[in-house]
mmCIF file of C-alpha atoms in Angstrom:
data_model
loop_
_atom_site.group_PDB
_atom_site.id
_atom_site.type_symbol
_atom_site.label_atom_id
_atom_site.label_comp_id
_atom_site.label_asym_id
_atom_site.label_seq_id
_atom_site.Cartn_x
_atom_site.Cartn_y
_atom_site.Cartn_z
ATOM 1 C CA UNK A 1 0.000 0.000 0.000
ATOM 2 C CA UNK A 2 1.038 3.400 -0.681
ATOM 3 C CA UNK A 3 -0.149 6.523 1.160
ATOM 4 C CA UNK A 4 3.040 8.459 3.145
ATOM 5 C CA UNK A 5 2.862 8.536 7.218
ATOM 6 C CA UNK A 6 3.782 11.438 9.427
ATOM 7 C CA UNK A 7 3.474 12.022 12.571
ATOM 8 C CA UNK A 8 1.739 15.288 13.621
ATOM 9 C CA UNK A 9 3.249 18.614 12.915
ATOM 10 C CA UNK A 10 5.612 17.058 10.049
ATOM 11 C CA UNK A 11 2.915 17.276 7.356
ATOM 12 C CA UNK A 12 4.260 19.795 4.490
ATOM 13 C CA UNK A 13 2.432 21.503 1.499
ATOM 14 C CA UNK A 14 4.247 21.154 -1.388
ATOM 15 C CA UNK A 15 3.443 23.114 -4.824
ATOM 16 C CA UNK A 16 1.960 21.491 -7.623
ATOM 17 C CA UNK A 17 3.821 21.676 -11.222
ATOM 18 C CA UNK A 18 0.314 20.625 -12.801
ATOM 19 C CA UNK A 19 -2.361 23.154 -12.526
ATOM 20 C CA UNK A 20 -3.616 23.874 -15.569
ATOM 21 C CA UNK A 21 -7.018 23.367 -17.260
ATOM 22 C CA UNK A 22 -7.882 19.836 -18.854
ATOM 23 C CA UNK A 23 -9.343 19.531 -22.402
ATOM 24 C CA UNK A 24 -11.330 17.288 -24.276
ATOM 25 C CA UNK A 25 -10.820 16.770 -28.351
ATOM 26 C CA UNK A 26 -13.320 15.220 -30.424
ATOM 27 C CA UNK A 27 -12.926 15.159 -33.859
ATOM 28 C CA UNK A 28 -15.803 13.309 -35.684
ATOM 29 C CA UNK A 29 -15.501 12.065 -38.849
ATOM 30 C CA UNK A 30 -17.935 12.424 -42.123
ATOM 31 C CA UNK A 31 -17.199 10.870 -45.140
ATOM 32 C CA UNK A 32 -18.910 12.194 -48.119
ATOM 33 C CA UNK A 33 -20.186 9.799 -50.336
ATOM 34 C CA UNK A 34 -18.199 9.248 -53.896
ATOM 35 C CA UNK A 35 -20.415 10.970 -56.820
ATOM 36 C CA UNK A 36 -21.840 8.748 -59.178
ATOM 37 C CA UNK A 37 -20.139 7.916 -62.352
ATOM 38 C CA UNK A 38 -20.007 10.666 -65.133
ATOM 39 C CA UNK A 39 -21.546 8.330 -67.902
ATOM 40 C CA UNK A 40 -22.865 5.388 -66.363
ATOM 41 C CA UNK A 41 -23.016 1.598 -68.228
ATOM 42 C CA UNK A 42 -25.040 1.320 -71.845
ATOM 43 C CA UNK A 43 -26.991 -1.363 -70.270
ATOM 44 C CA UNK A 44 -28.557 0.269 -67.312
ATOM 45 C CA UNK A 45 -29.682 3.971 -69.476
ATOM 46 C CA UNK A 46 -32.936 2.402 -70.181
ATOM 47 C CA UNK A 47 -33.862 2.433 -66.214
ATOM 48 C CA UNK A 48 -33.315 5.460 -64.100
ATOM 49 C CA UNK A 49 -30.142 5.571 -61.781
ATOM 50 C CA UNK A 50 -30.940 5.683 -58.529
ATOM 51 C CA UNK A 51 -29.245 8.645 -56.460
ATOM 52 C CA UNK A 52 -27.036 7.217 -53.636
ATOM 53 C CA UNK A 53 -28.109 8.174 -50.562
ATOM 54 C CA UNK A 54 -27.118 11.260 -48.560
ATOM 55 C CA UNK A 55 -24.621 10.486 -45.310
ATOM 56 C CA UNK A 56 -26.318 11.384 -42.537
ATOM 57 C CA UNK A 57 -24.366 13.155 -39.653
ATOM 58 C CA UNK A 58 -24.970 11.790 -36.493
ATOM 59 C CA UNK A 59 -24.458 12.900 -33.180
ATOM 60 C CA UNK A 60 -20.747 11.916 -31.449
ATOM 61 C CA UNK A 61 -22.425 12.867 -28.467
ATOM 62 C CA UNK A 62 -25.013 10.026 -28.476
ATOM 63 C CA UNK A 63 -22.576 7.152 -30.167
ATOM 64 C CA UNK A 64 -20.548 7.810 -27.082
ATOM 65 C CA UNK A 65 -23.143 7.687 -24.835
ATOM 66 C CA UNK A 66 -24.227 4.501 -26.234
ATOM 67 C CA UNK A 67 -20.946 2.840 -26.139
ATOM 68 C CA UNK A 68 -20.404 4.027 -22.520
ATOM 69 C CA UNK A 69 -23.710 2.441 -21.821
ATOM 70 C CA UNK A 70 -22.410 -0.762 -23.128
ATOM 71 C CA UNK A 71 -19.100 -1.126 -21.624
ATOM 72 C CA UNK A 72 -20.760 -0.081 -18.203
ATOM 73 C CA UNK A 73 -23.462 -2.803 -18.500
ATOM 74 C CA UNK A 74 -20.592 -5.522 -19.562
ATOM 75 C CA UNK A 75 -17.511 -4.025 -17.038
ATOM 76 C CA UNK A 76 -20.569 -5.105 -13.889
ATOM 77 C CA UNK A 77 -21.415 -8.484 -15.286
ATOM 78 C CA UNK A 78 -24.576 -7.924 -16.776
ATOM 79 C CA UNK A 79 -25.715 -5.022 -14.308
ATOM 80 C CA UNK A 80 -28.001 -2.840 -17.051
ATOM 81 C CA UNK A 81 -29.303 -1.502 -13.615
ATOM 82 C CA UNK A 82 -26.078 0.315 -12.403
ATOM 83 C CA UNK A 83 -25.089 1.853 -15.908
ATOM 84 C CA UNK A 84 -28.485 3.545 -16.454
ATOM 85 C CA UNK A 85 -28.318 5.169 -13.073
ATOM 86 C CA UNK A 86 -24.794 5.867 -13.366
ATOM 87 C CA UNK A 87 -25.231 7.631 -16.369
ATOM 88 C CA UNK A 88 -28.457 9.264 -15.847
ATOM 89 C CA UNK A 89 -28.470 9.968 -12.284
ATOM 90 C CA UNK A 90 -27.874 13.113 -10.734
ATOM 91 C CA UNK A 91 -24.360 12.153 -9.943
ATOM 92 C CA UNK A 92 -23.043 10.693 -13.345
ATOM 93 C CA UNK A 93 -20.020 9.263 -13.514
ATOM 94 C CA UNK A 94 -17.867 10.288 -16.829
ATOM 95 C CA UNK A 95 -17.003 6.568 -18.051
ATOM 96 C CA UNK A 96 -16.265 4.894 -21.459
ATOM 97 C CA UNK A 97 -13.863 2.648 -23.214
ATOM 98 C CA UNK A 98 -10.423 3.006 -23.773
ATOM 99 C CA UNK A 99 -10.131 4.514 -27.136
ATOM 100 C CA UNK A 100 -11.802 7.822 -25.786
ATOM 101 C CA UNK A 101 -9.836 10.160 -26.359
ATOM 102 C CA UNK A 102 -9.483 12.507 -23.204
ATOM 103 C CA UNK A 103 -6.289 13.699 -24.250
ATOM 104 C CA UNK A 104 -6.438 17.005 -26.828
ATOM 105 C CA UNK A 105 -5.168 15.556 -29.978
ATOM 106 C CA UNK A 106 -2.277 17.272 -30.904
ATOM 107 C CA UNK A 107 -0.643 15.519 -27.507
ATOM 108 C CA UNK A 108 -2.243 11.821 -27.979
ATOM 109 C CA UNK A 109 -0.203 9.259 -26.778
ATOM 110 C CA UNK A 110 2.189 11.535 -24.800
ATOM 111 C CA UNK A 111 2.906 11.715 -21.289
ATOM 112 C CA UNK A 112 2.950 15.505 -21.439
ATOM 113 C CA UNK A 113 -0.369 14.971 -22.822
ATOM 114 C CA UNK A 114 -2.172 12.765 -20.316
ATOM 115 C CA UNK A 115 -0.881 14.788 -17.157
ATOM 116 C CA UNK A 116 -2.217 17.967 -18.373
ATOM 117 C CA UNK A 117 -5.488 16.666 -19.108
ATOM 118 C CA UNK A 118 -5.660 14.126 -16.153
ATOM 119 C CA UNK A 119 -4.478 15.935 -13.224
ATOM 120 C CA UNK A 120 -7.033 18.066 -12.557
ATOM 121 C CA UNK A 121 -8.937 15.285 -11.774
ATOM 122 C CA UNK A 122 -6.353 14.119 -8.706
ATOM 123 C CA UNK A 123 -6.055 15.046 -5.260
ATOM 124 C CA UNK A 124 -4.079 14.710 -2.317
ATOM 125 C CA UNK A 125 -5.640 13.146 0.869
ATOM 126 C CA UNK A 126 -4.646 13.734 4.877
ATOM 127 C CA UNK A 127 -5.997 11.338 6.920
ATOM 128 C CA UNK A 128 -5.750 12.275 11.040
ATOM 129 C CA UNK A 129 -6.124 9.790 12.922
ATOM 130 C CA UNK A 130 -5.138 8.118 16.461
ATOM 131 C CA UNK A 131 -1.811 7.796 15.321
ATOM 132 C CA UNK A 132 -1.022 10.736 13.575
ATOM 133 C CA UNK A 133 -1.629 11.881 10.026
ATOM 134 C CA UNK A 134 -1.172 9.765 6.754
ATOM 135 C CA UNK A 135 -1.581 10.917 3.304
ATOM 136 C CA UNK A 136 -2.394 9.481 0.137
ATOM 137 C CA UNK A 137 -4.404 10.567 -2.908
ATOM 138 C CA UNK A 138 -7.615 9.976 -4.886
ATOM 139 C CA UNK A 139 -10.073 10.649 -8.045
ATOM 140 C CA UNK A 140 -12.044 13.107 -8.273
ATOM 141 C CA UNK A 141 -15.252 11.046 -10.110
ATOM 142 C CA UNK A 142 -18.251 13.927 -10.224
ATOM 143 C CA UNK A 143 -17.907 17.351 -10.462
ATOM 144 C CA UNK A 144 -19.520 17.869 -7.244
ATOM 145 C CA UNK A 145 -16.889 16.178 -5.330
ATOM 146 C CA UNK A 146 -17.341 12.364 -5.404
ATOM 147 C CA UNK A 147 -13.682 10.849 -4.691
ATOM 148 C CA UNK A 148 -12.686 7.252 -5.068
ATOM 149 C CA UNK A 149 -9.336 6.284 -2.986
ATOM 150 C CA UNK A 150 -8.190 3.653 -1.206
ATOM 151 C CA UNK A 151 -9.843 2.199 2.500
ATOM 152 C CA UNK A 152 -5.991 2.298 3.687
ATOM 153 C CA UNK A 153 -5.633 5.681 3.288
ATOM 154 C CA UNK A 154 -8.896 6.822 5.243
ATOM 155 C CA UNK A 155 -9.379 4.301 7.323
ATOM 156 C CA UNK A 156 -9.631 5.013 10.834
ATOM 157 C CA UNK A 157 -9.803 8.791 10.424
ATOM 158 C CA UNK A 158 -11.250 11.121 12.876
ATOM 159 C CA UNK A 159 -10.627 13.935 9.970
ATOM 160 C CA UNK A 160 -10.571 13.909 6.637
ATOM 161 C CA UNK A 161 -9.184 17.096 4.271
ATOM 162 C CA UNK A 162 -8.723 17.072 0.341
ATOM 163 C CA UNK A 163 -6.382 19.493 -1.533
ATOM 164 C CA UNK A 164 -7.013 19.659 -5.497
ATOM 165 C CA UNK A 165 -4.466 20.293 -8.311
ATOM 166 C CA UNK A 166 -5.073 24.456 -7.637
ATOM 167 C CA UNK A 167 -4.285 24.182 -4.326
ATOM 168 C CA UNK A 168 -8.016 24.561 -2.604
ATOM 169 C CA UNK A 169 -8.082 22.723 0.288
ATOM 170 C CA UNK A 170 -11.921 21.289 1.246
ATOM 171 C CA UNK A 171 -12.900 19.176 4.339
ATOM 172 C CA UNK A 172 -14.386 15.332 3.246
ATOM 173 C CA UNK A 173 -16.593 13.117 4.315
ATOM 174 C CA UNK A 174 -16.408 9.520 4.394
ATOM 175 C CA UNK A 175 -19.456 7.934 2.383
ATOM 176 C CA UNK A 176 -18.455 4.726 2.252
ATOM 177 C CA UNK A 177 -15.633 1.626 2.729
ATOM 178 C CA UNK A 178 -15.031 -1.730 1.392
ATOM 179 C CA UNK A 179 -12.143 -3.144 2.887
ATOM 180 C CA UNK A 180 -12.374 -6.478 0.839
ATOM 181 C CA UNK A 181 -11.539 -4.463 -2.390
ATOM 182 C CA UNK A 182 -9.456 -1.885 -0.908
ATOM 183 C CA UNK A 183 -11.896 1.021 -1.792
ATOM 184 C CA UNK A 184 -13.078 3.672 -0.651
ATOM 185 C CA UNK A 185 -15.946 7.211 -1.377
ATOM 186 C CA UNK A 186 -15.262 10.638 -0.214
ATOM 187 C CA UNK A 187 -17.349 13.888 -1.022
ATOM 188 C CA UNK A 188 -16.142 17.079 -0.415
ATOM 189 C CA UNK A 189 -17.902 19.722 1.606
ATOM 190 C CA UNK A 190 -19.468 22.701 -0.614
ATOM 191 C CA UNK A 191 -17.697 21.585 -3.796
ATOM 192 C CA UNK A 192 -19.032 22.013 -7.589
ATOM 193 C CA UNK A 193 -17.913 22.413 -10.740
ATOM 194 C CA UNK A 194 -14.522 19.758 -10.262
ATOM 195 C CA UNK A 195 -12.931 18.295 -12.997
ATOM 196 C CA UNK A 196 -14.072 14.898 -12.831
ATOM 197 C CA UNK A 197 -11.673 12.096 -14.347
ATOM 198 C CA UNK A 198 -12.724 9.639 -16.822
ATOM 199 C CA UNK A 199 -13.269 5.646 -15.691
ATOM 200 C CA UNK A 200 -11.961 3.389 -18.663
ATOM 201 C CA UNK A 201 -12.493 -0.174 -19.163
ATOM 202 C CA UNK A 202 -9.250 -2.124 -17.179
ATOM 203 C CA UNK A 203 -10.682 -5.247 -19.233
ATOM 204 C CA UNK A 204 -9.551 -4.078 -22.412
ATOM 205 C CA UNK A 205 -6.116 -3.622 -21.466
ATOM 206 C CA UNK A 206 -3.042 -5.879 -22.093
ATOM 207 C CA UNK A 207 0.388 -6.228 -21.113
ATOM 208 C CA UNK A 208 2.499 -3.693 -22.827
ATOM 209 C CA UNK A 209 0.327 -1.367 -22.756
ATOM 210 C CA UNK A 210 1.948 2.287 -21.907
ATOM 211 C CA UNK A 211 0.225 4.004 -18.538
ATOM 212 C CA UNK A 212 0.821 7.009 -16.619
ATOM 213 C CA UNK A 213 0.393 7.649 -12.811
ATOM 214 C CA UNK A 214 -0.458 10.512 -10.785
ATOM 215 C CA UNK A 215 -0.643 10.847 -6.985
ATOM 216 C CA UNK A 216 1.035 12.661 -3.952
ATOM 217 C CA UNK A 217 3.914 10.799 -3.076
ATOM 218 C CA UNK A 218 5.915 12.365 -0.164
ATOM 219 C CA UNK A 219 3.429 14.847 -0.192
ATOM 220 C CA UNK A 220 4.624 15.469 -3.628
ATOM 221 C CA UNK A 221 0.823 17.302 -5.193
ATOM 222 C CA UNK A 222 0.246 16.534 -8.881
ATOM 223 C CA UNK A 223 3.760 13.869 -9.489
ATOM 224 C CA UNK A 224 3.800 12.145 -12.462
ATOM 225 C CA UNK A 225 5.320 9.127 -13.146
ATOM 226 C CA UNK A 226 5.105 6.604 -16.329
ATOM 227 C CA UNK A 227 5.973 3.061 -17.568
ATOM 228 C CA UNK A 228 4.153 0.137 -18.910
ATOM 229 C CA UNK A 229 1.326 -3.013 -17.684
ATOM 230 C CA UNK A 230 3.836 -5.665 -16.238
ATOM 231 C CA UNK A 231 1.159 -8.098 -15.500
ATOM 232 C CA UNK A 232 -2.425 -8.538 -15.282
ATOM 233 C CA UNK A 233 -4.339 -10.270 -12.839
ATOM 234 C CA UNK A 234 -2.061 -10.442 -9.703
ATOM 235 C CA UNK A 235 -3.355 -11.848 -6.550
ATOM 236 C CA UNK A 236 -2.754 -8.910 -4.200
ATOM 237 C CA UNK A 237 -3.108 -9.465 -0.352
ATOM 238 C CA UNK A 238 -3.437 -6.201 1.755
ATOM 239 C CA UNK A 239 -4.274 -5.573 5.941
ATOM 240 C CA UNK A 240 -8.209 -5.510 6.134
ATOM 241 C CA UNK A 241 -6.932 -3.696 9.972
ATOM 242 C CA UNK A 242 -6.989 -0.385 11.060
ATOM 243 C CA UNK A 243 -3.427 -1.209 13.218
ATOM 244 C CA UNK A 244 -1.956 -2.139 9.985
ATOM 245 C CA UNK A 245 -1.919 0.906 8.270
ATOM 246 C CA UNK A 246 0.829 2.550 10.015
ATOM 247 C CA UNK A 247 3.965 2.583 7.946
ATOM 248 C CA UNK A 248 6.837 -0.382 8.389
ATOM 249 C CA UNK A 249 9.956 0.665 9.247
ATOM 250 C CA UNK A 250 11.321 0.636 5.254
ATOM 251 C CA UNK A 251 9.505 3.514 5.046
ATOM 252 C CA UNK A 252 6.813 1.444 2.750
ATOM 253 C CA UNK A 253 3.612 -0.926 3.368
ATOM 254 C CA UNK A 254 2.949 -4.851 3.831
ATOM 255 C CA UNK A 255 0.928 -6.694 1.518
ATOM 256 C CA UNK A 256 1.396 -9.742 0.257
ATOM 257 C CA UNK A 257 2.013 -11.678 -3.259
ATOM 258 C CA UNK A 258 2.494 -15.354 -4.086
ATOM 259 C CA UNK A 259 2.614 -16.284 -0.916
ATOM 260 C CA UNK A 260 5.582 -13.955 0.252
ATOM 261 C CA UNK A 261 5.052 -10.825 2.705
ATOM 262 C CA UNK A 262 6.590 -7.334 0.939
ATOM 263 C CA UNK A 263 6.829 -3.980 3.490
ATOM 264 C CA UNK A 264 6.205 -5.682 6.512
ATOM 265 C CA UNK A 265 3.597 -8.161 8.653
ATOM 266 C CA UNK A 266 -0.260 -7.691 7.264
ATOM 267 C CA UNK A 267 -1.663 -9.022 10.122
ATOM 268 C CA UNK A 268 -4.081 -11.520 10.559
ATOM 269 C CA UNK A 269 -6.992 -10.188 9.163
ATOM 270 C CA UNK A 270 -6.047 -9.691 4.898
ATOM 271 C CA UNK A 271 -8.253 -9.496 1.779
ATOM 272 C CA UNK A 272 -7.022 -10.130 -2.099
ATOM 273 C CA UNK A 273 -7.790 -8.805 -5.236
ATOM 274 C CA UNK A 274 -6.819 -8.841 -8.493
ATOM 275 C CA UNK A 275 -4.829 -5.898 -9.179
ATOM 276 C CA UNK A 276 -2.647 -4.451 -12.687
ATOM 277 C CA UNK A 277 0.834 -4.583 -12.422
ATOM 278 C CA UNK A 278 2.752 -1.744 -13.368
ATOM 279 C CA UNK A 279 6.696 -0.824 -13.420
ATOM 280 C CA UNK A 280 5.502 2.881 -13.314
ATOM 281 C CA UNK A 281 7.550 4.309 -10.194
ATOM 282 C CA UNK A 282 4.718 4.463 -7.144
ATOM 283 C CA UNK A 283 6.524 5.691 -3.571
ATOM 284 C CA UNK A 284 4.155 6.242 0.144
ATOM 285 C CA UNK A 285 1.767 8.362 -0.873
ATOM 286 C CA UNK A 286 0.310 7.163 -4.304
ATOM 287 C CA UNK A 287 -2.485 5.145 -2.749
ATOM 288 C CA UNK A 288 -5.459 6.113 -4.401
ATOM 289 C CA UNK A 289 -4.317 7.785 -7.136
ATOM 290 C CA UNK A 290 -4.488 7.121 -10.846
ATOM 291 C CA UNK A 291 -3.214 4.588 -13.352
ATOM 292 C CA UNK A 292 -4.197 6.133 -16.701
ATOM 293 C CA UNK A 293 -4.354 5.141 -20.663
ATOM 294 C CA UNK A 294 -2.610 6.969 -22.865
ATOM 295 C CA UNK A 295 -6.023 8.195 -24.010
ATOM 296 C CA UNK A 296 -6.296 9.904 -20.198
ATOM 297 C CA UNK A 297 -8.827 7.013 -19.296
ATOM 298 C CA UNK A 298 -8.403 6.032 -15.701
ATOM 299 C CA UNK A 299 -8.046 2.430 -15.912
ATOM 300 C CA UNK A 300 -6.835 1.580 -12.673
ATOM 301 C CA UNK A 301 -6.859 2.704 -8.251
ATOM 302 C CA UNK A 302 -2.658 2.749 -7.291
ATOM 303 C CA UNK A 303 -2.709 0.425 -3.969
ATOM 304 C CA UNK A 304 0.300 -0.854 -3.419
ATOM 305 C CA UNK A 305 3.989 -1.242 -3.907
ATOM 306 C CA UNK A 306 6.908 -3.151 -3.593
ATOM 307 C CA UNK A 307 9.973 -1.130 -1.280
ATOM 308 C CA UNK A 308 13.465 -2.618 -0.798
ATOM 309 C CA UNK A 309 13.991 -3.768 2.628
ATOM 310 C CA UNK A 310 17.033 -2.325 4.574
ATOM 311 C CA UNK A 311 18.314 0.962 5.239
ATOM 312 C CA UNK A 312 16.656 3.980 4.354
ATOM 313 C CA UNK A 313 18.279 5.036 1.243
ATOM 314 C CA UNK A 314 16.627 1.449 -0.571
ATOM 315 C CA UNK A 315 13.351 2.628 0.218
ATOM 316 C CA UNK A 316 11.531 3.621 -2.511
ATOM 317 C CA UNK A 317 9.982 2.716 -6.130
ATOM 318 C CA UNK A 318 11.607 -0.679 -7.792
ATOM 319 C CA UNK A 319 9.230 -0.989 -10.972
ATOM 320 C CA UNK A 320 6.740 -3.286 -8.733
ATOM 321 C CA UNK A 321 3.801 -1.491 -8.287
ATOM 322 C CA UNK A 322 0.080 -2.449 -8.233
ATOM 323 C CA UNK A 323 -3.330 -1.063 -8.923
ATOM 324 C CA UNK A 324 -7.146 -1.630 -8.230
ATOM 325 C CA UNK A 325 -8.981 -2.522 -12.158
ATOM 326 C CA UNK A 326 -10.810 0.233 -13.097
ATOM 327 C CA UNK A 327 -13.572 -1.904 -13.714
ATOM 328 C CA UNK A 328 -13.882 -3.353 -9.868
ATOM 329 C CA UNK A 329 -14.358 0.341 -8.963
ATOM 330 C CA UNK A 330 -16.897 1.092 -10.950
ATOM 331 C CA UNK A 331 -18.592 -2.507 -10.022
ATOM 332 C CA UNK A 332 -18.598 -1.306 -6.105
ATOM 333 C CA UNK A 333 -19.812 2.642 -6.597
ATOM 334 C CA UNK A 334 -23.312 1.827 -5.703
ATOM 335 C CA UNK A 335 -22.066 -0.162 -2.622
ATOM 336 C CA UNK A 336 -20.076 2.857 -1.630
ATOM 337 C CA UNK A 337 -22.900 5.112 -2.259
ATOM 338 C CA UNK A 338 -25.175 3.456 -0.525
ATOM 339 C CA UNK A 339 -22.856 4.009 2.746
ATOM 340 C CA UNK A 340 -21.210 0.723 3.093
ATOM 341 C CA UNK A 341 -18.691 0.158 5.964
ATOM 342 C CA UNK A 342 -17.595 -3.144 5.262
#
């Protein structure tokens, strides 16, 4: 897991090189139809020649709303319930495949490109609690202040407060928590108009693939760090306890895979997923921030990573980092919404 640990009174603000405006490109496509021969066939004067028929334009709007419809319906297993009301309630949650193209098109497929547009949509989390404060990060998902993170990074706090990309700190709520999957809902207090991020489809990915991520590491606002999909399908085991989130002494946090314990003891109470793999550089303080497309699609929640055991200079990033499918997310909004403490 990845949110940074301080104690109180040695949590610092740090600027944020990423603050301006995201953009959308769309560029449809109409094709006009070929004119008809200048002197059609002997054979075929004798009948009239039918005119071909005129391309209609069509709205992009409403093929994309369609295909989002689609992918939402098939990312939940057949839930045709949750995608209407996620994308005709009165908290909608911007989601579509992965060839959406978030990123303006004169930057597609850089990493320039995807942090400009994406990290808007990212915040940094402090967490007080018994033990002092933790922070980690997390997605902005409506533009009224509906934030997806990890349970790690909130759980157990007596306070929660939310800093966006512009600096504008808000106070949050905790809506709901689902320790089995690692997730977690926040909503600000008094917040409209956000930049809300984009939810892919983490089941059309493959290894290879490119990806960026953005989170708060250190305290770090708005870092951005890139590399590919290592892996797909990893059986991640994380702490389902509140005593476990507390950072290890290698400055990173326990979790488990194949059957080995990275970071540090989990405890006796764990939970796995399957999670992406990624050699994109996460550090203490990425939990619950984005793994993203090169489209700007958010196709993943950043939960955990590996960190060298020893002294303190091995702590840190090794290319073994891990993140929630996009797709389980969006599968366990309603949960969340609904106020689950689980």
């Amino acid at each position: 897991m990845t949110e940074s640990f301080r104690r109180d009174g040695e949590y610092e603000n740090h600027g944020n090189p990423y603050r301006s405006g995201w953009q959308h490109a769309s560029s449809p496509v109409d094709p006009a139809w070929p004119p008809p021969p200048a002197h059609p066939p002997t054979a075929l004067l004798a009948e009239p020649v039918a005119a071909p028929p005129r391309a209609r334009k069509r709205n992009r709007g409403t093929m994309t709303l369609l295909a989002a419809v689609a992918i939402v319906a098939a990312a939940v297993g057949g839930g045709t319930a949750y995608g209407f009301q996620e994308l005709t309630g009165g908290d909608t949650v911007a989601s579509s495949s992965t060839s959406t193209n978030v990123v303006p098109s004169s930057q597609k497929g850089t990493v320039a490109g995807v942090a400009k547009a994406v990290s808007p949509s990212i915040v940094e989390i402090s967490a007080a609690t018994n033990a002092g404060t933790s922070t980690g990060s997390g997605v902005i998902i409506t533009d009224d202040g509906e934030i997806v993170t990890n349970n790690h990074v909130v759980s157990g706090a007596s306070q929660v407060k939310v800093t966006t990309s512009t600096g504008k700190e808000y106070t949050a709520r905790v809506v709901g928590t689902d320790a089995g999957k690692d997730l977690a809902l926040i909503e600000l207090e008094g917040a409209s108009g956000l930049p809300a991020a984009t939810l892919g489809d983490s089941d059309g990915v493959q290894v290879g693939d490119e990806v960026v991520a953005i989170g708060s590491p250190e305290g770090l606002t708005g870092t951005v760090t890139s590399g590919i999909l290592s892996a797909l399908d990893r059986d991640v085991t994380v702490s389902t306890e509140e005593g476990q989130q507390q950072q290890q002494p290698d400055g990173g946090w326990p979790f488990e895979f194949d059957g080995r314990e990275f970071n540090g003891d989990t405890g006796s109470s764990t939970t796995t997923y399957k999670a992406l793999q990624t050699d994109a550089s996460l550090n203490p303080g990425n939990s619950g921030g984005a793994l993203i497309d090169m489209n700007g699609n958010i196709i993943g929640i950043n939960s955990a990573m590996y960190s060298a055991a020893g002294s303190s200079s091995d702590a840190g990033s090794v290319g073994l980092g891990f993140a929630i499918p996009v797709n389980t997310v969006k599968a366990d909004l309603s949960k969340l919404r609904a106020g689950a403490t689980a």
